[in-house]
Amino acid sequence: MNLKNTIRISALMLVFISMISCTEDEGLTTVNLAEPSNINASISMTQDNSGEVTFTPTGQNANEFFMNFGDGSELSDTIASGGSFTHTYAEGNYDVEVFALNVAKEMSQATKPLVVSFNPPENLEVTITRAPADPLSVTVSATADYAAGFEVTFGEMEDETPQSLGLDESLSYTYSSVGDFEITVKALSGGAATTDYSETITITDPLVLPVDFESSTIDYTFYNFGGGEGTGVPLVANPAPNSINDSETVASYTKVSGSETWAGTSTTLNAPIDFSNGTLIKMDVYSPQAGVPVLFKIENGENGDIFVESTQSTTVANEWETLTFDMSAADLSSTYEVLALFFNFNTAGTGETYHFDNIRTASSVEIALPLSFEQEASNFTFNGFGGGSAEVIANPDQSGINTSAQVGKQNKRDGSETWAGTVLDFTEKVDFNNSTTLTMKVWSPEANIPILLKFEDPDNGGIFVEVTSTVTEANTWTEVEFDFSGVDPSQNWSRMALFFNFGTSGTNRDYYFDDLTYSSSTVQDFEGEAPEFTVFGNIDPTEVVDNPNPTGANTTSKVAKLTKTEGSEVWAGTFFKLDAPLDLNTSSKISVLTHSPTSGITIKLKLEDENADITHEVDMTNTVANDWEELVYDFSEAPVGDYVRVVIFFDFGTAGDGSEYYYDEIKLVN
């Protein structure tokens, strides 16, 4: 008992003695009262780990009671017999003192031992919530019977200091890296007893566009609906890599037999779609049949009534193609986080499997190879560095091999760095599966200067490839070649950097460039052994002759000559046969240099298989007379076939008048 309590008890005892002491001299009769005895107390302790204890004192000849709770707290107030005391303890062992008073205020006391122990928490339930918009963050909450509170560790650091979590509270944490981490929640009883729970979670990188299914640190979970195959779309090996999609891993979706006409699959991105690159969405699709409608829908993550959708149909079977979905109707004041895909929309599932990959935004203005500058100049945004700058202007020298209307101009101002140049971002990556050799037309005010062409992968900082070529002529358009042999075609080579006169400080010179493209594959240049020509429509035989006008776009030695004999058929022409079929999968266009005595005529190019059972033809109109001109024919719509015949018709639709036409340098281009 502390000193204060001792003094208090002594004072009470003096008062009691003075009240009941009487002497014979005063003429009073002495009253002898028995002192309190058999002092005890019943003890009741709650079982909720609150530490609350109720004492009900008892004793013979006792009229009042007070207590010393034995934990260093103040003495209790006095209560009448039959009353109870309530006191809250921490877990531990205590000696409790019960004091009893009779009506004469005589006092007796008894000491009782008290053990306060808490139950371990029971029924511990832990909720770990992943933040939909942030895969690096988690929120933890917990409940348990008999719990006074909780401690949480998130498993990212060694010797981690636990964080306190109160009852009816939650605790959030953001990881600084990806990986597997063990979250441990300890339920506290208020005493020594605890109950633990641990769970390992996987933290992944954010799922944002573009989605290519190649990362091991991104959660690509999709949720199927309408009778689909449950959670997720399997990630599988690319079933048929081609120039459209040569990636290793793609997503697979099976529209199970009997599923709803509107069955599909969806996922929620961890960040809203960024439409700064354009309001088109492109996706590579591999379908078991052509003509299948694919509906692509984007929704607001909180309000499904805010959405935009677009439908495109596949055009090929069992082959990768890129479908483009127009989302220009999107309200850009809202956000769109949910992607939903419906394959063969409006048709019930039959168990067919589709593959998809490379979901990305794109601009309605394509900046890709082959790169020319015939679009609006404002569509091209060059970023200069080191004192370099670039812009699109009118062609200052429409002659020779480049008569296009617009070209790119790069300037290296006086004193600019030796490495000064410009950067241009493409909307589509350079596909080196087409060709690892690129060509570009350039015009330089000085000869024998180096040009460095560099491509970077903006998704992987620091990854680049670069090749240097040399301009051998001055003040004329010439073609330079860049050999990127050994390049990894799987990288996203969509950022181009161009350096003129690399290694030399700028002197305010202007350089011009145009028509960056894949190196063409020559079909026939007539420089070697002449092919065997077959003519039809009553014209003279086609023959290989000396170039009648070796200037401008064509300075080669030999060319083919077709004379459309007077009175020949309107459909008269000539063809020759190839040793192997044309590879239109790699290069879908064919360029031909033509020379005609008149402009504005139709020059038809036709491809045929061995027996002319499969054919495709394209018409072009020439624009110059008595000069060489390059015509590029687009055969991307040609049906699949082994094309081994190249047929050409000059002034198609008009009877022959004896005019002489020339053609040369037939090449597969892109």
XYZ file of C-alpha atoms in Angstrom:
670
model
C 0.000 0.000 0.000
C 1.421 3.423 -0.916
C 1.959 6.203 1.582
C -1.071 8.203 0.512
C -3.403 5.258 1.057
C -1.816 4.475 4.417
C -2.414 8.028 5.608
C -6.006 7.903 4.421
C -6.719 4.662 6.285
C -5.091 5.968 9.488
C -7.218 9.100 9.418
C -10.375 7.067 9.044
C -9.405 4.858 11.949
C -8.934 7.897 14.245
C -12.353 9.184 13.309
C -13.896 5.784 13.996
C -12.218 5.527 17.435
C -13.274 9.017 18.470
C -16.869 8.274 17.559
C -17.251 5.052 19.534
C -15.040 5.590 22.628
C -16.958 6.458 25.859
C -15.644 6.405 29.467
C -17.198 5.506 32.750
C -16.635 9.108 33.953
C -19.117 10.455 31.470
C -21.749 8.181 32.838
C -22.333 6.373 29.611
C -22.732 2.687 29.043
C -19.954 1.161 26.842
C -21.269 -0.453 23.638
C -19.108 -3.343 22.479
C -19.590 -4.022 18.684
C -17.927 -6.973 16.989
C -15.334 -6.057 14.326
C -15.982 -7.113 10.724
C -14.814 -10.630 10.013
C -14.739 -13.248 7.281
C -13.959 -10.527 4.720
C -14.167 -11.765 1.136
C -15.260 -10.668 -2.354
C -16.718 -12.477 -5.304
C -14.890 -11.668 -8.554
C -16.439 -11.566 -12.051
C -14.224 -10.922 -15.113
C -15.545 -10.181 -18.651
C -14.342 -12.511 -21.418
C -13.950 -9.872 -24.108
C -10.339 -8.963 -23.367
C -11.466 -5.580 -22.067
C -9.868 -6.252 -18.644
C -13.045 -5.233 -16.827
C -13.405 -6.902 -13.366
C -16.385 -6.632 -10.969
C -15.874 -7.150 -7.218
C -18.808 -7.769 -4.802
C -17.441 -7.627 -1.180
C -18.958 -9.657 1.686
C -18.239 -9.955 5.434
C -19.850 -10.499 8.849
C -20.661 -7.331 10.826
C -19.686 -5.299 7.748
C -21.728 -2.252 6.885
C -19.481 -0.566 4.238
C -16.563 -1.480 2.032
C -13.798 0.182 0.031
C -10.948 -1.312 -1.988
C -7.326 -1.009 -3.011
C -7.297 -2.492 -6.572
C -3.607 -3.308 -6.329
C -2.561 -1.778 -9.680
C -1.372 1.567 -8.324
C -4.644 3.347 -8.926
C -6.495 5.427 -6.303
C -8.444 3.785 -3.477
C -12.059 3.275 -4.341
C -14.962 5.202 -2.907
C -16.964 3.575 -0.083
C -20.067 1.580 -0.916
C -22.742 0.015 1.249
C -22.945 -3.674 1.862
C -24.426 -5.472 -1.156
C -22.838 -3.113 -3.687
C -20.128 -3.843 -6.273
C -16.939 -2.267 -7.585
C -15.932 -2.288 -11.289
C -12.325 -1.705 -12.376
C -10.403 -2.172 -15.652
C -7.044 -3.964 -15.552
C -4.217 -4.605 -17.895
C -3.179 -8.213 -18.245
C -1.155 -9.284 -15.156
C -1.118 -10.556 -11.516
C -2.422 -8.341 -8.699
C -2.995 -8.401 -4.883
C -6.367 -6.838 -4.223
C -7.260 -5.497 -0.711
C -10.857 -5.366 0.562
C -11.598 -3.127 3.560
C -14.795 -3.619 5.625
C -16.323 -1.225 8.202
C -18.980 -1.920 10.817
C -21.498 0.639 12.063
C -18.956 1.730 14.682
C -16.495 2.294 11.879
C -14.248 -0.473 13.045
C -12.270 -1.822 10.082
C -10.989 -5.172 8.952
C -9.296 -6.087 5.677
C -8.512 -9.079 3.539
C -6.114 -9.559 0.614
C -7.108 -11.574 -2.455
C -4.885 -12.535 -5.400
C -6.174 -11.602 -8.879
C -4.919 -12.955 -12.222
C -6.040 -11.062 -15.350
C -5.295 -12.894 -18.628
C -6.670 -12.264 -22.108
C -7.903 -14.808 -24.614
C -6.046 -14.975 -27.918
C -8.053 -13.285 -30.727
C -10.333 -15.673 -32.550
C -11.985 -15.768 -35.975
C -9.379 -13.471 -37.518
C -10.505 -12.348 -40.982
C -8.207 -10.248 -43.191
C -9.320 -8.415 -46.337
C -6.641 -7.376 -48.837
C -8.031 -5.120 -51.562
C -6.183 -4.290 -54.774
C -6.623 -0.772 -56.093
C -8.257 -1.075 -59.581
C -6.356 1.893 -60.978
C -3.038 1.138 -59.269
C -1.690 -2.442 -59.266
C 1.198 -1.375 -57.003
C -1.135 -0.473 -54.110
C -3.099 -2.558 -51.595
C -5.483 -1.792 -48.738
C -5.693 -4.049 -45.656
C -8.505 -4.312 -43.099
C -9.150 -6.951 -40.428
C -11.665 -8.177 -37.857
C -11.318 -10.684 -34.996
C -13.084 -11.633 -31.778
C -11.217 -10.487 -28.647
C -8.945 -8.209 -30.690
C -7.775 -4.929 -29.213
C -6.061 -3.914 -32.460
C -3.768 -5.174 -35.209
C -0.224 -4.849 -36.548
C 0.590 -5.218 -40.268
C 3.803 -5.858 -42.205
C 3.803 -5.757 -46.029
C 6.882 -7.882 -46.727
C 8.835 -5.482 -48.922
C 11.689 -4.767 -46.475
C 13.771 -6.819 -44.076
C 13.261 -6.042 -40.371
C 10.144 -4.105 -41.312
C 8.553 -2.097 -38.487
C 4.924 -3.180 -38.125
C 2.259 -0.572 -38.803
C -0.674 -0.221 -36.393
C -4.178 -0.945 -37.646
C -7.091 -0.009 -35.413
C -10.473 -1.663 -35.108
C -12.849 -0.662 -37.924
C -9.952 0.965 -39.814
C -8.030 0.216 -43.017
C -4.385 0.639 -43.920
C -3.033 1.372 -47.429
C 0.429 0.651 -48.803
C 2.124 1.247 -52.178
C 4.935 -1.059 -53.284
C 8.022 0.362 -54.945
C 8.667 -2.728 -57.088
C 6.941 -5.767 -58.558
C 7.166 -9.309 -57.255
C 5.710 -11.653 -54.643
C 5.309 -10.220 -51.131
C 3.984 -11.729 -47.887
C 1.518 -9.571 -45.974
C 1.223 -10.507 -42.274
C -1.542 -9.281 -39.962
C -1.138 -9.835 -36.197
C -4.290 -9.557 -34.081
C -3.505 -8.184 -30.591
C -5.411 -9.248 -27.507
C -4.291 -6.376 -25.310
C -2.002 -8.827 -23.564
C 0.529 -11.423 -24.558
C -1.783 -13.591 -26.646
C -1.853 -12.891 -30.414
C -3.193 -14.515 -33.570
C -1.437 -14.186 -36.953
C -2.506 -14.413 -40.602
C -0.203 -14.311 -43.659
C -0.950 -14.122 -47.392
C 1.401 -13.865 -50.370
C 0.332 -11.422 -53.063
C 1.797 -10.723 -56.481
C 2.418 -7.090 -57.379
C 2.473 -6.409 -61.116
C 3.159 -3.526 -63.463
C 0.187 -1.420 -64.590
C -1.994 -2.724 -67.409
C -2.196 0.170 -69.873
C -2.245 0.561 -73.637
C -0.478 -0.679 -75.651
C -1.256 -4.272 -74.586
C 1.045 -6.852 -76.175
C 0.897 -9.827 -73.724
C 4.691 -10.118 -73.644
C 5.413 -8.928 -70.078
C 5.870 -11.309 -67.151
C 5.146 -8.503 -64.655
C 1.696 -7.438 -65.914
C -1.594 -9.048 -64.929
C -3.439 -9.660 -68.216
C -6.610 -11.043 -66.605
C -9.738 -10.809 -68.750
C -13.250 -11.684 -67.574
C -15.524 -13.526 -69.977
C -19.286 -13.056 -70.089
C -22.337 -14.370 -71.921
C -21.534 -18.042 -71.416
C -17.801 -17.769 -71.981
C -15.135 -19.953 -70.441
C -14.914 -18.205 -67.042
C -12.158 -15.910 -65.844
C -9.363 -15.043 -68.188
C -8.205 -15.597 -71.728
C -5.306 -18.019 -72.095
C -1.986 -16.597 -73.262
C -0.585 -18.880 -75.935
C 2.191 -19.057 -78.494
C 1.559 -17.139 -81.712
C -0.166 -19.698 -83.985
C 1.170 -18.235 -87.257
C 3.683 -15.371 -87.039
C 3.789 -13.127 -90.090
C 4.802 -9.597 -91.029
C 1.656 -8.215 -89.346
C 2.322 -9.898 -86.007
C 5.506 -11.784 -85.276
C 5.278 -11.572 -81.464
C 5.790 -14.699 -79.381
C 2.750 -14.532 -77.093
C -0.865 -13.680 -77.933
C -4.267 -13.912 -76.242
C -6.743 -16.668 -77.117
C -10.525 -16.441 -76.781
C -12.917 -19.333 -77.407
C -16.590 -18.535 -77.975
C -17.855 -21.769 -76.446
C -20.630 -23.680 -78.117
C -24.039 -22.323 -77.177
C -22.757 -19.105 -75.642
C -24.815 -15.951 -76.118
C -24.739 -13.934 -79.322
C -23.263 -11.110 -77.219
C -20.691 -13.266 -75.429
C -17.273 -11.703 -75.108
C -14.394 -10.829 -72.816
C -13.256 -7.674 -71.038
C -10.551 -6.201 -68.846
C -10.074 -3.004 -66.877
C -6.954 -0.948 -67.490
C -5.061 0.516 -64.556
C -5.134 3.962 -66.153
C -7.516 5.691 -68.572
C -6.829 5.335 -72.290
C -4.522 8.112 -73.454
C -5.945 9.415 -76.726
C -3.177 11.977 -77.278
C -1.793 9.707 -80.007
C -5.151 9.588 -81.795
C -8.692 8.281 -81.358
C -8.273 5.099 -83.375
C -7.662 1.776 -81.655
C -5.822 -0.914 -83.603
C -5.759 -4.598 -82.747
C -4.141 -7.549 -84.488
C -6.668 -10.348 -85.004
C -6.324 -13.974 -86.096
C -9.720 -15.450 -87.018
C -10.709 -18.950 -88.182
C -12.729 -17.367 -90.977
C -13.084 -14.157 -92.949
C -16.101 -11.888 -92.678
C -16.414 -12.204 -88.884
C -17.680 -8.998 -87.197
C -15.514 -7.933 -84.251
C -17.028 -5.331 -81.929
C -14.585 -3.306 -79.807
C -16.116 -1.344 -76.924
C -14.584 1.068 -74.414
C -16.378 2.108 -71.226
C -15.959 4.470 -68.306
C -14.710 2.515 -65.312
C -17.447 3.809 -62.978
C -20.367 4.395 -65.330
C -21.028 1.770 -67.991
C -23.509 4.097 -69.681
C -20.534 6.135 -70.899
C -19.121 4.093 -73.778
C -18.057 4.071 -77.424
C -18.043 1.048 -79.713
C -16.935 0.232 -83.226
C -17.302 -2.882 -85.388
C -14.924 -4.151 -88.065
C -14.980 -7.446 -89.953
C -12.092 -9.782 -90.570
C -10.998 -10.113 -94.184
C -8.765 -13.204 -94.049
C -8.880 -16.605 -92.367
C -6.100 -18.201 -90.295
C -3.837 -15.228 -90.850
C -2.997 -12.159 -88.800
C -4.446 -8.834 -89.865
C -4.819 -5.442 -88.196
C -8.331 -4.146 -87.544
C -8.821 -0.436 -86.912
C -11.656 0.754 -84.659
C -12.770 4.389 -84.815
C -13.322 5.835 -81.313
C -13.536 9.466 -82.434
C -17.013 9.692 -80.848
C -15.424 9.402 -77.385
C -16.200 12.234 -74.969
C -12.667 13.235 -74.005
C -13.969 14.978 -70.880
C -14.694 11.456 -69.565
C -12.229 8.634 -69.023
C -12.317 5.149 -70.522
C -10.716 2.280 -68.624
C -12.728 -0.814 -69.614
C -12.063 -2.751 -72.847
C -14.695 -5.216 -74.066
C -14.301 -7.489 -77.101
C -17.096 -9.334 -78.907
C -16.006 -11.806 -81.585
C -18.592 -12.820 -84.204
C -21.015 -10.421 -82.563
C -24.730 -11.285 -82.903
C -23.977 -14.965 -83.547
C -24.125 -17.693 -80.902
C -20.863 -19.431 -80.102
C -19.901 -22.632 -81.871
C -16.664 -23.354 -80.026
C -14.477 -21.389 -82.424
C -11.216 -19.836 -81.172
C -9.928 -16.362 -81.975
C -6.550 -14.809 -81.196
C -5.815 -11.141 -80.596
C -2.762 -9.045 -79.779
C -1.147 -5.596 -79.843
C -4.021 -3.358 -78.747
C -2.901 0.248 -79.202
C -4.102 3.728 -80.008
C -3.323 5.269 -83.370
C -3.798 8.469 -85.283
C -6.022 8.788 -88.318
C -2.891 10.271 -89.887
C -0.385 7.479 -90.387
C 3.292 8.260 -90.146
C 5.044 5.068 -91.085
C 7.185 3.470 -93.737
C 7.115 4.129 -96.590
C 7.538 7.715 -95.364
C 6.764 10.569 -97.734
C 5.558 14.071 -96.889
C 2.532 14.487 -99.131
C 0.134 14.941 -96.180
C -0.552 18.268 -94.480
C 2.756 19.615 -93.214
C 1.204 20.140 -89.762
C 0.839 16.373 -89.381
C 4.587 16.021 -88.951
C 6.089 17.088 -85.620
C 9.883 17.158 -85.625
C 11.828 17.618 -82.403
C 15.260 19.100 -82.935
C 18.307 18.718 -80.705
C 21.858 20.044 -80.613
C 20.936 22.962 -82.874
C 19.103 20.942 -85.511
C 15.578 21.588 -86.777
C 13.266 20.176 -89.448
C 10.011 20.955 -91.238
C 7.977 19.898 -94.270
C 8.204 22.276 -97.217
C 7.560 22.390 -100.962
C 10.131 20.419 -102.933
C 12.766 23.009 -103.949
C 14.045 20.836 -106.805
C 11.325 18.771 -108.485
C 13.590 16.884 -110.827
C 15.406 13.621 -111.370
C 14.364 10.815 -109.101
C 12.159 13.016 -106.916
C 9.362 15.058 -108.426
C 7.110 14.877 -105.337
C 5.402 18.054 -104.170
C 6.641 18.112 -100.553
C 9.800 16.988 -98.794
C 11.439 17.231 -95.396
C 14.049 19.926 -94.762
C 16.656 19.727 -91.994
C 18.813 22.669 -90.971
C 22.020 22.677 -88.885
C 22.408 26.243 -87.654
C 25.788 27.951 -87.339
C 27.782 26.447 -84.481
C 25.335 23.636 -83.816
C 26.666 20.451 -82.259
C 28.403 17.831 -84.368
C 25.547 15.506 -83.401
C 22.723 17.953 -84.142
C 19.642 16.373 -85.691
C 15.895 15.823 -85.419
C 13.485 13.185 -84.136
C 10.172 12.074 -85.659
C 7.785 9.623 -83.960
C 5.970 7.121 -86.179
C 2.435 5.863 -85.605
C 3.550 2.368 -86.676
C 6.862 0.708 -85.962
C 9.379 0.003 -88.688
C 8.881 -3.643 -89.595
C 12.308 -5.003 -90.401
C 10.704 -8.321 -91.318
C 9.892 -6.639 -94.622
C 13.488 -5.746 -95.269
C 16.511 -4.866 -93.150
C 17.688 -2.467 -95.860
C 16.102 0.970 -96.123
C 16.500 3.596 -98.827
C 15.958 7.345 -98.685
C 16.107 10.126 -101.261
C 18.305 13.029 -100.147
C 19.463 16.377 -101.495
C 22.617 17.899 -100.030
C 24.487 21.139 -100.844
C 27.749 19.226 -100.488
C 28.925 15.786 -101.555
C 30.560 12.988 -99.587
C 28.949 13.776 -96.241
C 27.768 11.118 -93.743
C 24.093 10.661 -92.891
C 23.279 8.777 -89.690
C 19.854 7.127 -89.482
C 18.840 5.910 -86.025
C 15.756 4.114 -84.705
C 14.781 3.907 -81.050
C 12.259 1.876 -79.088
C 10.432 4.480 -76.948
C 8.992 1.705 -74.759
C 12.484 0.578 -73.771
C 14.652 3.591 -73.056
C 18.208 3.257 -74.280
C 17.521 0.614 -76.955
C 18.467 1.826 -80.436
C 19.994 0.831 -83.770
C 21.853 3.154 -86.116
C 23.512 3.027 -89.520
C 25.609 5.586 -91.390
C 25.480 6.117 -95.146
C 27.195 8.621 -97.450
C 25.771 11.178 -99.871
C 28.033 11.015 -102.915
C 26.511 13.833 -104.996
C 25.721 17.484 -104.338
C 22.782 19.695 -105.415
C 20.745 16.826 -106.848
C 18.369 14.212 -105.578
C 20.128 10.923 -104.962
C 19.254 7.728 -103.161
C 21.177 6.436 -100.133
C 20.908 3.019 -98.559
C 20.987 1.968 -94.884
C 21.766 -1.651 -94.029
C 20.255 -2.694 -90.671
C 21.274 -6.352 -90.907
C 21.080 -8.102 -87.538
C 18.401 -5.805 -86.097
C 15.855 -7.372 -83.725
C 12.525 -6.917 -85.576
C 10.476 -7.584 -82.423
C 11.384 -4.214 -80.881
C 9.077 -1.235 -81.263
C 11.262 0.761 -83.657
C 8.872 3.722 -83.929
C 11.115 6.723 -83.240
C 13.420 7.972 -85.999
C 16.424 10.245 -85.470
C 18.187 11.734 -88.492
C 21.630 13.381 -88.549
C 23.040 15.114 -91.653
C 26.821 15.637 -91.903
C 27.199 13.748 -88.663
C 30.397 14.558 -86.789
C 30.712 18.124 -88.150
C 29.461 21.340 -86.521
C 26.631 23.134 -88.265
C 27.209 25.906 -90.814
C 23.550 26.869 -91.380
C 23.207 24.452 -94.301
C 19.841 23.038 -95.434
C 19.468 19.363 -96.286
C 16.406 17.710 -97.851
C 15.055 14.175 -97.508
C 12.078 12.184 -98.760
C 10.696 8.707 -99.481
C 12.253 6.651 -96.692
C 11.164 3.094 -97.434
C 12.088 -0.557 -97.392
C 14.546 -1.521 -100.058
C 12.642 -2.923 -102.985
C 12.924 -6.406 -104.340
C 13.605 -6.268 -108.057
C 11.238 -8.370 -110.140
C 12.788 -7.465 -113.508
C 15.247 -4.760 -114.574
C 15.985 -6.056 -118.104
C 19.749 -5.681 -117.560
C 20.555 -9.376 -117.911
C 19.064 -12.044 -120.091
C 15.817 -10.755 -121.535
C 12.651 -12.590 -120.487
C 10.430 -14.276 -123.033
C 7.596 -11.862 -123.869
C 4.150 -12.925 -125.041
C 2.098 -10.271 -126.837
C -1.609 -10.210 -127.585
C -4.146 -7.936 -129.275
C -2.305 -7.645 -132.609
C 0.780 -5.662 -131.538
C 4.398 -5.976 -132.527
C 6.696 -8.106 -130.348
C 7.991 -6.555 -127.133
C 11.768 -6.267 -126.983
C 14.583 -5.110 -124.695
C 16.337 -2.002 -126.052
C 18.726 0.715 -124.968
C 17.210 3.326 -122.684
C 16.001 6.072 -125.083
C 16.102 8.750 -122.359
C 18.588 7.825 -119.596
C 17.810 10.814 -117.349
C 15.785 11.677 -114.277
C 14.138 8.726 -112.564
C 15.795 6.150 -114.817
C 19.406 6.201 -115.930
C 19.686 2.431 -116.429
C 21.087 0.947 -119.613
C 18.337 -1.395 -120.813
C 14.537 -1.120 -120.834
C 11.550 -2.957 -122.332
C 9.835 -1.439 -125.392
C 6.186 -2.027 -126.320
C 4.835 -0.686 -129.601
C 1.049 -0.485 -129.722
C 0.717 -1.152 -133.440
C -1.732 0.998 -135.375
C -5.170 -0.624 -135.329
C -4.309 -3.045 -132.510
C -6.969 -3.935 -129.965
C -7.882 -1.561 -127.151
C -6.794 -4.349 -124.784
C -3.502 -5.114 -126.523
C -0.541 -5.778 -124.238
C 2.350 -8.051 -123.293
C 3.445 -10.319 -120.448
C 6.452 -12.294 -119.274
C 6.720 -15.193 -116.852
C 8.687 -15.263 -113.572
C 10.793 -18.111 -112.250
C 9.023 -18.004 -108.845
C 5.714 -16.569 -107.581
C 5.639 -12.994 -106.315
C 5.775 -12.615 -102.513
C 2.867 -10.216 -102.000
C 2.733 -11.052 -98.296
C 6.037 -9.305 -97.725
C 5.576 -6.513 -100.258
C 2.077 -5.766 -101.482
C 2.905 -3.027 -103.989
C 4.695 -3.064 -107.322
C 6.517 -0.070 -108.732
C 7.178 0.335 -112.466
C 9.122 3.055 -114.257
C 7.185 4.054 -117.364
C 7.887 6.320 -120.350
C 5.049 7.440 -122.640
C 4.727 9.941 -125.508
C 1.517 11.262 -123.894
C 0.281 11.887 -120.364
C -3.134 11.095 -118.880
C -3.344 7.568 -120.281
C -4.348 4.422 -118.379
C -1.487 2.015 -117.768
C -2.840 -1.272 -116.425
C -0.724 -3.797 -114.532
C -2.109 -7.296 -114.122
C -0.884 -10.373 -112.250
C -1.865 -13.943 -113.180
C -1.125 -17.416 -111.934
C 0.195 -20.121 -114.272
C -3.121 -20.698 -116.030
C -4.681 -17.278 -115.477
C -7.234 -18.884 -113.138
C -6.390 -16.344 -110.415
C -5.803 -12.768 -111.533
C -5.776 -9.243 -110.171
C -5.300 -5.966 -112.011
C -4.734 -2.338 -111.022
C -5.030 0.797 -113.157
C -2.822 3.886 -112.865
C -2.831 7.108 -114.872
C 0.481 8.641 -115.882
C 1.122 12.354 -115.393
C 4.145 13.157 -117.583
C 4.994 12.805 -121.262
C 8.336 11.945 -122.835
C 9.978 11.403 -119.463
C 10.403 8.608 -116.978
C 7.814 8.348 -114.183
C 7.450 5.890 -111.336
C 3.979 4.356 -110.951
C 3.219 2.342 -107.801
C 0.454 -0.271 -108.049
C -1.240 -1.478 -104.848
C -1.939 -5.237 -104.905
C -2.897 -5.547 -101.225
C -6.420 -6.566 -102.273
C -5.214 -9.325 -104.582
C -6.632 -12.781 -103.741
C -4.170 -15.384 -102.539
C -2.432 -17.014 -105.445
C 0.884 -18.002 -107.016
C 1.345 -15.052 -109.373
C 3.989 -15.835 -111.974
C 2.830 -13.682 -114.930
C 3.329 -9.894 -115.111
C 1.044 -8.296 -117.712
C 1.129 -4.641 -118.787
C -1.252 -2.620 -121.016
C -0.431 0.896 -122.231
C -3.252 3.322 -123.065
C -5.744 0.657 -122.082
C -9.173 1.175 -123.668
C -7.786 2.904 -126.764
C -6.934 1.263 -130.089
C -3.283 1.303 -131.092
C -1.888 4.200 -133.135
C 1.745 3.059 -133.445
C 2.934 4.801 -130.236
C 6.046 3.449 -128.532
C 6.063 2.892 -124.776
C 8.876 1.869 -122.463
C 8.925 0.316 -118.986
C 11.633 -0.763 -116.563
C 12.662 -1.484 -112.954
C 9.667 -3.578 -111.890
C 10.017 -3.944 -108.113
C 8.104 -5.219 -105.099
C 7.804 -2.330 -102.654
C 5.903 -1.352 -99.510
